[in-house]
Coordinates of C-alpha atoms (C1' of nucleotides) in Angstrom, one line a residue:
Chain A
X23 CA -0.1 -0.2 0.2
X24 CA 2.5 2.1 -0.8
X25 CA 2.8 5.3 -3.1
X26 CA 0.3 4.7 -5.8
X27 CA -2.7 7.6 -6.9
X28 CA -6.3 8.3 -6.3
X29 CA -6.6 9.3 -10.4
X30 CA -4.7 11.9 -12.8
X31 CA -5.9 15.5 -11.3
X32 CA -4.3 14.7 -8.1
X33 CA -1.7 12.5 -9.4
X34 CA -0.3 12.7 -5.4
X35 CA -1.7 12.0 -2.2
X36 CA 0.2 15.1 -0.8
X37 CA -1.2 17.7 -3.4
X38 CA -4.9 15.9 -2.0
X39 CA -4.6 17.1 0.8
X40 CA -2.8 21.1 0.1
X41 CA -6.1 20.7 -2.1
X42 CA -8.3 20.2 0.6
X43 CA -6.4 22.1 2.8
X44 CA -6.2 25.5 0.9
X45 CA -10.3 25.2 -0.2
X46 CA -10.6 24.6 3.5
X47 CA -8.4 28.3 3.9
X48 CA -10.5 29.5 1.2
X49 CA -14.0 28.5 2.7
X50 CA -13.2 30.2 5.4
X51 CA -13.1 26.6 7.4
X52 CA -9.8 28.0 8.5
X53 CA -9.6 32.3 8.4
X54 CA -7.1 34.9 7.9
X55 CA -5.1 34.1 11.3
X56 CA -6.2 31.2 12.4
X57 CA -4.0 28.1 13.5
X58 CA -3.8 25.0 12.1
X59 CA -4.0 21.8 13.5
X60 CA -0.6 20.5 14.3
X61 CA 0.9 18.0 11.6
X62 CA 0.0 15.2 13.6
X63 CA -3.4 16.2 14.0
X64 CA -3.8 16.8 10.3
X65 CA -2.4 13.3 9.4
X66 CA -5.0 11.7 11.9
X67 CA -7.3 13.9 10.2
X68 CA -6.5 12.7 6.8
X69 CA -5.2 8.9 7.4
X70 CA -2.3 9.5 6.1
X71 CA 2.0 9.4 7.1
X72 CA 3.6 13.2 9.1
X73 CA 5.5 13.6 6.0
X74 CA 2.8 13.6 3.9
X75 CA 1.3 16.8 5.3
X76 CA 4.4 18.3 6.0
X77 CA 4.6 18.2 2.3
X78 CA 1.3 19.4 1.4
X79 CA 2.2 22.1 4.1
X80 CA 5.6 23.4 1.6
X81 CA 3.3 23.8 -0.7
X82 CA 1.0 26.2 0.5
X83 CA 3.6 27.7 2.6
X84 CA 5.1 28.2 -0.7
X85 CA 1.9 29.9 -2.5
X86 CA 2.0 32.4 0.3
X87 CA -1.2 31.0 1.9
X88 CA 0.3 29.9 5.3
X89 CA 2.9 30.8 7.7
X90 CA 4.7 28.0 9.7
X91 CA 5.9 29.2 12.8
X92 CA 8.8 26.7 13.5
X93 CA 7.9 25.1 17.2
X94 CA 4.6 27.1 17.8
X95 CA 2.5 26.0 14.1
X96 CA 1.0 27.4 11.3
X97 CA -1.4 30.2 10.5
X98 CA -2.9 31.0 8.1
X99 CA -1.2 34.0 6.2
X100 CA -2.9 37.6 7.3
X101 CA -2.3 40.0 5.0
X102 CA -4.4 40.8 1.7
X103 CA -2.7 41.1 -2.0
X104 CA -1.1 44.8 -2.3
X105 CA -2.2 46.5 -5.2
X106 CA 0.9 48.8 -6.1
X107 CA -0.2 51.2 -9.6
X108 CA 3.2 52.5 -10.7
X109 CA 1.5 55.4 -13.3
X110 CA -0.1 57.2 -9.9
X111 CA 3.3 56.2 -8.1
X112 CA 4.8 58.8 -10.8
X113 CA 2.4 61.1 -11.9
X114 CA 2.7 64.8 -10.0
X115 CA -1.0 65.1 -8.7
X116 CA -1.2 62.4 -6.5
X117 CA 2.3 62.8 -5.1
X118 CA 0.7 65.9 -3.9
X119 CA -2.5 65.4 -2.9
X120 CA -1.7 62.4 0.1
X121 CA -0.1 64.9 1.7
X122 CA 3.1 64.5 0.4
X123 CA 3.3 61.0 2.0
X124 CA 5.4 58.2 -0.6
X125 CA 3.0 56.3 -2.8
X126 CA 3.7 53.2 -0.4
X127 CA 1.9 54.7 2.3
X128 CA -1.1 54.6 -0.1
X129 CA -0.8 51.3 -0.7
X130 CA -0.7 50.4 2.7
X131 CA -3.6 52.7 4.1
X132 CA -5.8 51.5 1.0
X133 CA -6.0 48.2 2.5
X134 CA -6.9 49.5 6.2
X135 CA -3.2 48.6 7.5
X136 CA -0.1 51.0 8.6
X137 CA 3.0 51.7 6.7
X138 CA 6.1 51.7 8.4
X139 CA 9.6 52.0 6.4
X140 CA 13.5 52.5 7.8
X141 CA 16.0 53.9 5.7
X142 CA 19.5 53.2 5.6
X143 CA 21.9 55.5 3.7
X144 CA 25.5 54.9 2.2
X145 CA 27.0 54.9 -0.4
X146 CA 28.7 52.5 -3.2
X147 CA 30.6 51.7 -6.4
X148 CA 29.1 49.7 -8.7
X149 CA 31.5 47.1 -8.5
X150 CA 28.4 45.4 -5.8
X151 CA 25.8 46.3 -7.6
X152 CA 23.4 44.3 -10.1
X153 CA 25.4 44.1 -13.5
X154 CA 21.5 45.9 -14.9
X155 CA 22.1 49.0 -12.7
X156 CA 25.5 49.4 -13.4
X157 CA 24.7 49.4 -17.3
X158 CA 21.6 51.3 -17.0
X159 CA 23.8 53.7 -15.1
X160 CA 26.6 54.0 -17.1
X161 CA 28.9 53.2 -14.2
X162 CA 32.5 52.2 -14.2
X163 CA 34.1 51.3 -11.1
X164 CA 35.1 54.7 -9.7
X165 CA 31.9 56.2 -10.2
X166 CA 29.7 56.7 -6.6
X167 CA 26.4 55.9 -6.1
X168 CA 24.0 57.1 -3.4
X169 CA 21.9 54.5 -1.9
X170 CA 19.2 54.7 -0.1
X171 CA 17.7 51.9 1.3
X172 CA 14.3 51.0 2.7
X173 CA 12.4 47.9 3.5
X174 CA 9.3 48.8 3.8
X175 CA 6.2 46.8 6.4
X176 CA 2.6 47.1 6.5
X177 CA 0.9 46.4 10.5
X178 CA 5.5 45.0 11.6
X179 CA 5.0 42.6 8.4
X180 CA 8.0 43.3 6.4
X181 CA 6.3 43.7 2.6
X182 CA 9.3 44.7 0.0
X183 CA 13.0 46.2 0.1
X184 CA 13.6 49.1 -1.8
X185 CA 16.8 50.3 -2.6
X186 CA 17.2 53.3 -4.6
X187 CA 21.0 53.5 -6.4
X188 CA 21.7 57.9 -8.0
X189 CA 24.8 58.6 -9.3
X190 CA 26.7 60.6 -6.5
X191 CA 27.4 63.5 -8.6
X192 CA 24.1 64.0 -8.8
X193 CA 22.7 63.6 -5.3
X194 CA 25.5 64.9 -3.3
X195 CA 24.8 68.6 -1.6
X196 CA 20.9 67.3 -2.3
X197 CA 18.6 65.9 0.2
X198 CA 18.9 63.2 -2.1
X199 CA 21.9 61.8 0.1
X200 CA 19.9 63.1 3.4
X201 CA 17.9 60.7 5.2
X202 CA 14.8 63.6 4.8
X203 CA 14.3 63.2 1.2
X204 CA 11.2 65.7 1.8
X205 CA 7.7 65.5 0.4
X206 CA 6.8 64.2 -2.1
X207 CA 9.1 61.5 -2.5
X208 CA 12.6 61.4 -4.4
X209 CA 10.9 62.4 -7.7
X210 CA 10.2 65.7 -6.2
X211 CA 13.6 66.5 -5.5
X212 CA 15.0 65.6 -8.9
X213 CA 12.5 67.4 -10.3
X214 CA 14.1 70.4 -8.1
X215 CA 17.9 70.1 -9.3
X216 CA 16.1 70.6 -13.0
X217 CA 16.2 67.0 -13.6
X218 CA 12.4 66.1 -14.5
X219 CA 11.8 62.8 -14.6
X220 CA 10.2 62.5 -17.9
X221 CA 9.7 59.0 -18.7
X222 CA 10.0 55.5 -16.2
X223 CA 10.9 52.1 -17.4
X224 CA 10.4 49.4 -15.1
X225 CA 11.4 45.7 -15.9
X226 CA 9.8 42.7 -13.9
X227 CA 11.5 39.5 -13.1
X228 CA 10.3 36.6 -10.9
X229 CA 13.1 34.6 -8.7
X230 CA 13.9 32.9 -5.0
X231 CA 15.2 35.2 -2.8
X232 CA 19.2 35.4 -1.9
X233 CA 19.4 34.4 1.6
X234 CA 19.8 38.1 2.9
X235 CA 16.3 39.1 1.4
X236 CA 14.6 36.1 2.8
X237 CA 15.4 36.7 6.1
X238 CA 14.9 40.3 5.7
X239 CA 11.2 39.5 4.4
X240 CA 10.6 36.7 6.6
X241 CA 10.4 34.8 3.3
X242 CA 10.3 30.9 2.2
X243 CA 13.3 30.0 0.0
X244 CA 10.4 28.6 -2.0
X245 CA 8.1 31.5 -2.3
X246 CA 9.4 33.8 -5.1
X247 CA 9.8 38.1 -5.1
X248 CA 9.2 40.0 -7.5
X249 CA 12.3 42.4 -8.5
X250 CA 11.2 45.6 -10.1
X251 CA 14.0 47.4 -11.9
X252 CA 12.3 50.8 -11.9
X253 CA 15.0 53.3 -14.0
X254 CA 13.8 57.8 -13.9
X255 CA 15.4 58.5 -17.1
X256 CA 15.6 63.1 -17.4
X257 CA 15.6 62.6 -21.7
X258 CA 17.8 59.9 -22.9
X259 CA 20.4 59.6 -19.4
X260 CA 18.8 57.2 -16.7
X261 CA 19.2 59.6 -13.5
X262 CA 18.1 57.4 -10.4
X263 CA 17.6 53.1 -10.4
X264 CA 15.3 51.6 -7.7
X265 CA 15.4 47.8 -7.2
X266 CA 12.2 46.3 -5.6
X267 CA 12.2 43.5 -4.1
X268 CA 8.4 42.4 -2.7
X269 CA 7.8 39.1 -1.5
X270 CA 5.6 37.6 -5.0
X271 CA 2.3 36.5 -3.4
X272 CA 1.4 40.1 -1.5
X273 CA 1.5 42.4 -4.2
X274 CA -0.3 43.0 -7.4
X275 CA 1.2 45.5 -10.2
X276 CA -0.6 47.8 -12.2
X277 CA 0.2 49.8 -15.5
X278 CA -1.1 52.0 -17.4
X279 CA 0.0 53.5 -20.2
X280 CA -1.0 55.3 -24.0
X281 CA -0.8 53.8 -26.9
X282 CA 0.9 56.2 -29.5
X283 CA -2.6 57.3 -30.9
X284 CA -2.4 59.3 -27.8
X285 CA 1.5 59.8 -27.9
X286 CA 3.7 62.9 -29.7
X287 CA 5.3 60.4 -32.0
X288 CA 1.7 59.8 -33.6
X289 CA 1.5 60.2 -36.2
X290 CA -2.1 59.7 -37.3
Chain B
X25 CA 23.8 10.5 11.0
X26 CA 20.5 11.7 10.3
X27 CA 19.0 15.2 10.0
X28 CA 21.5 17.9 11.1
X29 CA 23.1 20.9 8.6
X30 CA 25.9 22.3 8.0
X31 CA 25.6 25.5 8.9
X32 CA 23.1 28.4 8.8
X33 CA 23.6 29.7 5.5
X34 CA 22.7 26.3 4.4
X35 CA 19.8 25.2 6.4
X36 CA 19.7 21.3 4.9
X37 CA 21.4 18.8 2.6
X38 CA 18.7 19.4 -0.2
X39 CA 19.4 22.8 -0.1
X40 CA 22.6 22.7 -0.5
X41 CA 22.8 20.0 -3.0
X42 CA 20.3 22.6 -4.9
X43 CA 22.6 25.0 -4.2
X44 CA 25.5 23.1 -6.1
X45 CA 24.4 21.8 -8.5
X46 CA 22.6 25.2 -9.3
X47 CA 26.4 26.9 -9.6
X48 CA 27.1 24.0 -11.7
X49 CA 24.9 24.9 -14.2
X50 CA 25.3 28.6 -13.9
X51 CA 28.9 27.7 -14.6
X52 CA 28.5 25.7 -17.4
X53 CA 29.6 21.9 -16.1
X54 CA 25.8 21.4 -17.3
X55 CA 25.1 23.5 -20.3
X56 CA 22.2 24.1 -21.9
X57 CA 20.3 20.8 -22.8
X58 CA 22.6 19.1 -20.9
X59 CA 21.6 15.3 -19.5
X60 CA 22.1 15.3 -15.9
X61 CA 23.2 12.3 -14.4
X62 CA 20.6 10.1 -13.4
X63 CA 19.6 10.8 -9.3
X64 CA 21.3 7.3 -8.2
X65 CA 24.6 8.7 -9.3
X66 CA 24.0 12.0 -8.4
X67 CA 23.4 10.4 -4.9
X68 CA 26.4 8.4 -4.7
X69 CA 28.9 11.5 -6.4
X70 CA 27.4 14.1 -3.4
X71 CA 27.2 11.4 -0.9
X72 CA 23.4 12.0 0.3
X73 CA 20.5 9.4 0.4
X74 CA 18.7 9.6 -3.3
X75 CA 15.3 11.1 -1.8
X76 CA 17.8 14.4 -1.0
X77 CA 18.8 14.8 -4.4
X78 CA 15.3 14.2 -5.8
X79 CA 14.2 17.2 -3.5
X80 CA 17.4 19.5 -4.6
X81 CA 16.0 18.7 -8.5
X82 CA 13.0 19.6 -7.8
X83 CA 14.1 22.7 -6.3
X84 CA 15.4 23.0 -9.3
X85 CA 12.3 22.4 -11.2
X86 CA 10.7 24.7 -9.3
X87 CA 12.8 28.2 -10.5
X88 CA 13.0 27.0 -14.6
X89 CA 16.4 25.7 -14.7
X90 CA 15.8 22.3 -15.2
X91 CA 13.5 20.1 -17.0
X92 CA 12.8 16.9 -15.6
X93 CA 11.2 13.7 -17.9
X94 CA 9.8 11.1 -15.7
X95 CA 11.6 7.8 -17.3
X96 CA 14.4 9.8 -19.0
X97 CA 15.8 11.6 -17.3
X98 CA 16.7 15.1 -16.0
X99 CA 18.0 18.1 -18.5
X100 CA 18.9 21.7 -18.7
X101 CA 16.8 24.4 -19.8
X102 CA 16.8 25.7 -23.1
X103 CA 15.0 28.6 -23.2
X104 CA 16.9 31.7 -22.9
X105 CA 14.7 34.5 -20.7
X106 CA 12.3 36.1 -23.3
X107 CA 11.8 40.3 -22.9
X108 CA 8.1 41.7 -23.4
X109 CA 8.2 45.2 -23.5
X110 CA 4.5 46.0 -23.2
X111 CA 4.8 49.8 -24.8
X112 CA 6.1 49.0 -28.6
X113 CA 3.4 45.7 -28.6
X114 CA 0.9 48.8 -28.6
X115 CA 2.7 50.7 -31.2
X116 CA 1.9 51.7 -34.2
X117 CA 5.6 51.9 -35.8
X118 CA 6.8 48.9 -34.0
X119 CA 3.1 47.1 -35.4
X120 CA 4.1 48.1 -39.1
X121 CA 7.8 47.5 -38.8
X122 CA 7.9 44.2 -37.9
X123 CA 5.9 43.7 -41.7
X124 CA 2.5 42.3 -39.9
X125 CA 3.2 40.6 -37.7
X126 CA 2.7 40.8 -34.7
X127 CA 4.8 41.1 -31.4
X128 CA 5.3 38.3 -29.7
X129 CA 6.9 36.5 -33.5
X130 CA 9.1 39.2 -32.9
X131 CA 10.5 38.8 -29.2
X132 CA 10.3 35.2 -30.4
X133 CA 12.6 35.6 -33.1
X134 CA 14.9 37.9 -31.4
X135 CA 15.6 35.4 -29.4
X136 CA 16.7 33.5 -32.9
X137 CA 13.9 30.9 -32.1
X138 CA 11.1 30.2 -34.4
X139 CA 7.7 30.9 -33.3
X140 CA 4.1 29.5 -33.9
X141 CA 1.3 29.7 -32.5
X142 CA -2.9 28.4 -32.8
X143 CA -5.9 30.0 -32.2
X144 CA -8.8 29.1 -31.6
X145 CA -12.0 30.2 -31.5
X146 CA -14.9 30.1 -29.6
X147 CA -17.3 32.4 -28.0
X148 CA -19.0 32.9 -24.3
X149 CA -21.3 34.7 -21.6
X150 CA -19.5 35.6 -18.3
X151 CA -20.6 32.9 -16.6
X152 CA -16.9 31.0 -17.1
X153 CA -14.6 33.8 -17.1
X154 CA -12.0 35.3 -14.6
X155 CA -14.7 37.2 -12.3
X156 CA -12.1 40.9 -13.3
X157 CA -12.7 40.4 -16.9
X158 CA -16.2 40.1 -16.4
X159 CA -16.2 43.5 -14.2
X160 CA -14.0 45.0 -16.0
X161 CA -16.0 44.4 -19.5
X162 CA -19.5 44.8 -18.0
X163 CA -20.6 41.5 -18.9
X164 CA -23.8 40.3 -17.0
X165 CA -24.9 36.1 -17.4
X166 CA -26.2 36.9 -21.3
X167 CA -23.9 39.1 -23.0
X168 CA -21.4 37.2 -25.3
X169 CA -18.4 37.1 -25.9
X170 CA -16.3 36.4 -28.6
X171 CA -13.1 33.6 -27.1
X172 CA -9.7 34.8 -29.2
X173 CA -7.4 31.6 -27.6
X174 CA -4.3 31.5 -28.2
X175 CA -1.3 28.6 -26.8
X176 CA 2.2 30.5 -28.5
X177 CA 5.1 28.2 -28.6
X178 CA 9.0 28.9 -29.5
X179 CA 10.6 26.4 -31.2
X180 CA 8.0 24.4 -30.8
X181 CA 8.1 25.0 -26.5
X182 CA 4.7 26.4 -24.6
X183 CA 5.7 29.5 -23.9
X184 CA 2.6 31.3 -23.5
X185 CA -1.3 30.9 -23.6
X186 CA -3.8 34.3 -24.5
X187 CA -6.6 34.3 -24.3
X188 CA -9.0 37.5 -25.6
X189 CA -12.1 38.7 -25.0
X190 CA -14.4 40.9 -27.4
X191 CA -18.1 41.9 -26.7
X192 CA -19.7 40.4 -29.2
X193 CA -21.5 43.0 -30.5
X194 CA -18.4 44.5 -31.6
X195 CA -16.3 41.7 -32.7
X196 CA -19.2 40.5 -34.8
X197 CA -18.7 40.7 -38.7
X198 CA -15.3 42.1 -38.7
X199 CA -12.4 39.7 -38.5
X200 CA -12.0 40.1 -35.3
X201 CA -14.2 37.1 -34.8
X202 CA -12.5 35.4 -37.9
X203 CA -8.9 33.1 -37.6
X204 CA -6.9 35.4 -39.5
X205 CA -7.3 38.6 -38.3
X206 CA -5.6 40.7 -40.8
X207 CA -2.0 42.0 -40.2
X208 CA -1.1 43.7 -37.4
X209 CA -2.9 42.2 -35.0
X210 CA -6.4 43.0 -33.5
X211 CA -5.0 46.2 -32.3
X212 CA -5.3 47.1 -35.5
X213 CA -8.2 45.7 -36.3
X214 CA -10.1 47.9 -34.1
X215 CA -8.8 50.8 -34.8
X216 CA -10.2 49.9 -38.4
X217 CA -13.6 49.7 -36.7
X218 CA -13.3 53.2 -34.8
X219 CA -12.5 52.3 -31.4
X220 CA -9.1 53.2 -32.0
X221 CA -7.8 52.2 -28.3
X222 CA -5.9 55.0 -26.5
X223 CA -4.8 53.9 -23.3
X224 CA -3.8 50.3 -21.9
X225 CA -4.0 48.9 -18.6
X226 CA -2.1 45.2 -17.6
X227 CA -1.9 44.1 -13.6
X228 CA 0.3 41.2 -12.9
X229 CA -0.2 38.8 -10.5
X230 CA 1.9 35.8 -10.1
X231 CA 0.0 32.6 -9.0
X232 CA 0.3 28.2 -9.8
X233 CA -0.3 26.8 -13.2
X234 CA -4.3 24.7 -12.7
X235 CA -3.7 21.6 -14.2
X236 CA -4.9 22.4 -17.4
X237 CA -2.5 25.2 -18.3
X238 CA -0.1 23.2 -16.5
X239 CA -0.2 20.4 -19.0
X240 CA -0.3 23.5 -22.4
X241 CA 2.6 25.0 -21.1
X242 CA 4.3 21.3 -19.6
X243 CA 4.4 22.7 -16.2
X244 CA 4.9 21.7 -12.9
X245 CA 2.2 22.6 -9.6
X246 CA 5.6 24.1 -7.8
X247 CA 6.4 26.3 -11.4
X248 CA 4.6 29.5 -11.0
X249 CA 2.8 31.5 -14.1
X250 CA 2.4 35.4 -14.9
X251 CA -0.6 36.4 -15.3
X252 CA -1.5 39.7 -16.7
X253 CA -4.9 41.4 -17.3
X254 CA -4.4 43.1 -20.8
X255 CA -7.1 46.1 -21.4
X256 CA -8.0 48.2 -24.3
X257 CA -9.9 50.9 -23.6
X258 CA -11.2 53.3 -26.5
X259 CA -11.9 56.6 -23.7
X260 CA -13.6 54.8 -20.8
X261 CA -14.9 52.1 -22.5
X262 CA -13.2 48.7 -22.4
X263 CA -13.8 47.4 -25.5
X264 CA -10.9 44.2 -24.7
X265 CA -9.1 41.8 -22.1
X266 CA -7.3 39.9 -22.9
X267 CA -5.0 37.3 -20.1
X268 CA -1.9 36.4 -20.9
X269 CA -0.3 33.1 -19.2
X270 CA 3.3 33.2 -19.2
X271 CA 6.1 30.8 -17.3
X272 CA 8.0 33.3 -15.5
X273 CA 10.5 31.7 -15.0
X274 CA 10.4 32.0 -19.0
X275 CA 9.7 36.1 -18.9
X276 CA 10.5 39.3 -18.3
X277 CA 8.1 42.1 -18.9
X278 CA 9.3 45.8 -19.2
X279 CA 7.0 48.9 -19.5
X280 CA 7.7 52.3 -19.7
X281 CA 5.4 55.6 -19.2
X282 CA 5.7 58.8 -19.2
X283 CA 5.6 61.0 -16.0
X284 CA 3.3 63.7 -15.8
X285 CA 5.0 65.6 -16.7
X286 CA 5.2 64.6 -20.2
X287 CA 1.4 64.3 -20.2
X288 CA -1.5 67.0 -21.4
X289 CA -2.6 66.7 -17.7
X290 CA 0.5 68.1 -16.8
X291 CA -0.1 71.1 -15.0
X292 CA 3.8 72.2 -14.5
Chain C
dG6 C1' 11.9 -5.6 -19.5
dA7 C1' 14.6 -2.3 -18.6
dG8 C1' 16.4 2.6 -16.9
dT9 C1' 14.7 6.2 -15.1
dG10 C1' 12.0 9.2 -11.8
dG11 C1' 8.1 10.5 -8.2
dT12 C1' 6.0 9.7 -3.9
dC13 C1' 4.9 7.1 0.5
dT14 C1' 6.2 5.3 4.5
dA15 C1' 7.7 4.8 9.8
dG16 C1' 11.2 6.0 12.4
dA17 C1' 14.5 8.5 14.3
dC18 C1' 17.0 13.2 14.9
dC19 C1' 17.9 18.4 15.2
dA20 C1' 16.3 23.2 15.5
dC21 C1' 12.9 26.8 17.6
dA22 C1' 9.5 28.2 20.7
dG23 C1' 8.1 29.1 25.6
dA24 C1' 7.2 27.6 30.2
Chain D
dC3 C1' 11.3 19.9 29.0
dT4 C1' 8.3 19.5 26.0
dG5 C1' 5.6 20.7 21.4
dT6 C1' 5.8 22.0 16.9
dG7 C1' 8.0 21.6 12.4
dG8 C1' 12.6 20.3 9.4
dT9 C1' 14.8 16.8 7.2
dC10 C1' 16.9 12.7 6.9
dT11 C1' 17.3 7.6 5.6
dA12 C1' 16.7 3.1 3.7
dG13 C1' 13.5 0.4 1.3
dA14 C1' 9.6 -0.1 -1.5
dC15 C1' 6.4 0.4 -4.8
dC16 C1' 4.2 3.3 -8.9
dA17 C1' 4.0 5.6 -13.7
dC18 C1' 6.4 6.8 -18.0
dT19 C1' 9.7 6.1 -21.6
dC20 C1' 11.8 3.4 -24.9
dG21 C1' 13.8 -1.0 -26.9

DNA sequence: GAGTGGTCTAGACCACAGA
DNA sequence: CTGTGGTCTAGACCACTCG
């Protein structure tokens, strides 16, 4: 009575268990924040080996549906999905509308949660940066960049790491190199410097977290994060690059853009 | 000699094995398309149990680094990352530049691969559609929509499912309801109808594939796909919604948009 | 049928949390 | 010290591929 499968839909017992638990989470049997029975009890309930249950819970963990606390138990995830609208983040109206708070604050408050963020300032050269950041900022081994490293929380749960890189030649002597970048965020500061960002590009990839990122964001290695490389352009010059790391299961990303019929280069 | 860990970086043996194999894939020890040794041999090589090796390979599978073919062996993934630029896809210049071929063709040919796609036409009512599609197209239980379902391949490897929904009231009697939607893709057809899409919104989420999607895209349930809900707006009316499903490890998504300083509603 | 991966089991030991 | 999850093992059986 080993191995085997029930049908083609559920190739394995642990996936079948995962499916059943997932359904129970969705239908409210186990609501947000609820503590699931311990694995041994689930094993008895489903008449499976504990190993099978453990594997099933790993599936749900990878999907971000549960949070497993070693030594304590397995809980249903609390956070709703956070919506990030890229366009409105960099829209002047929006920036001023929310009273000088950043876009992140708005996103989190929209969910009735409390935003918080920790900022660390630093500087470095291209050696230790991701290749694409180096490339877009035209860095060589010597050029220094100011690093603004932010860890963002919603109700004390870490939901994003955002690291901005600004060439020191631009940032030095401005609020960009200071702890408090002032109302409206750094985009407004660039405008003050005469470096109005007219164009934004964002490149999205998905990958597992590195060890340090997993620690900071309290993620399992089986979970995935969005890596968004955000670049602000003043003309053809990249004046700022920011890498956003967000647990994929917590976020939904939205983009909005005009087609060429609506742009200056439209011909018809 | 059971359990245990080597250090805090590699909490478990299977992850350590995964790390070593990942490194070997990156450094070319096992190049694209290469066949890895069978699990039993890897077990001997790393002096681990086969179960541990199997678990390590599952990690790499979930990351999309290997393709496991039951009964045959485990191979290093061949496909490079495909780049999708949302803005240029819907730019008239680009559409005409590539000789009437769609954006997908361009994306795949840019990698030296051969694109192919299968189109299935159908129609349905809102009942069976995703909630967000129903909502944006203002569908009720009766309104019919034309469904254009495409499965796209690169060198015969499935890399995307794109399903477009167009209200029948718009599509009927036009090429939109036909097998061949004509040069420039359906966006050009909308323009012909006087429904020039002036604005696009795309909403991105990550999730595991459903069973049928996993089969079509040859994905493991542990892998993830991007779900991009693309909506074309003519004024305030959504004239088309397309759901793009793409294995996350195969794709990189790029967006480009002007800041308000560059838009008609700019005040300063 | 032989070869390869997929999974299950049952028991054991480790690591972290908390009283 | 107890409770909970994390992992490893060794063996066994199943499923898919190919000759």
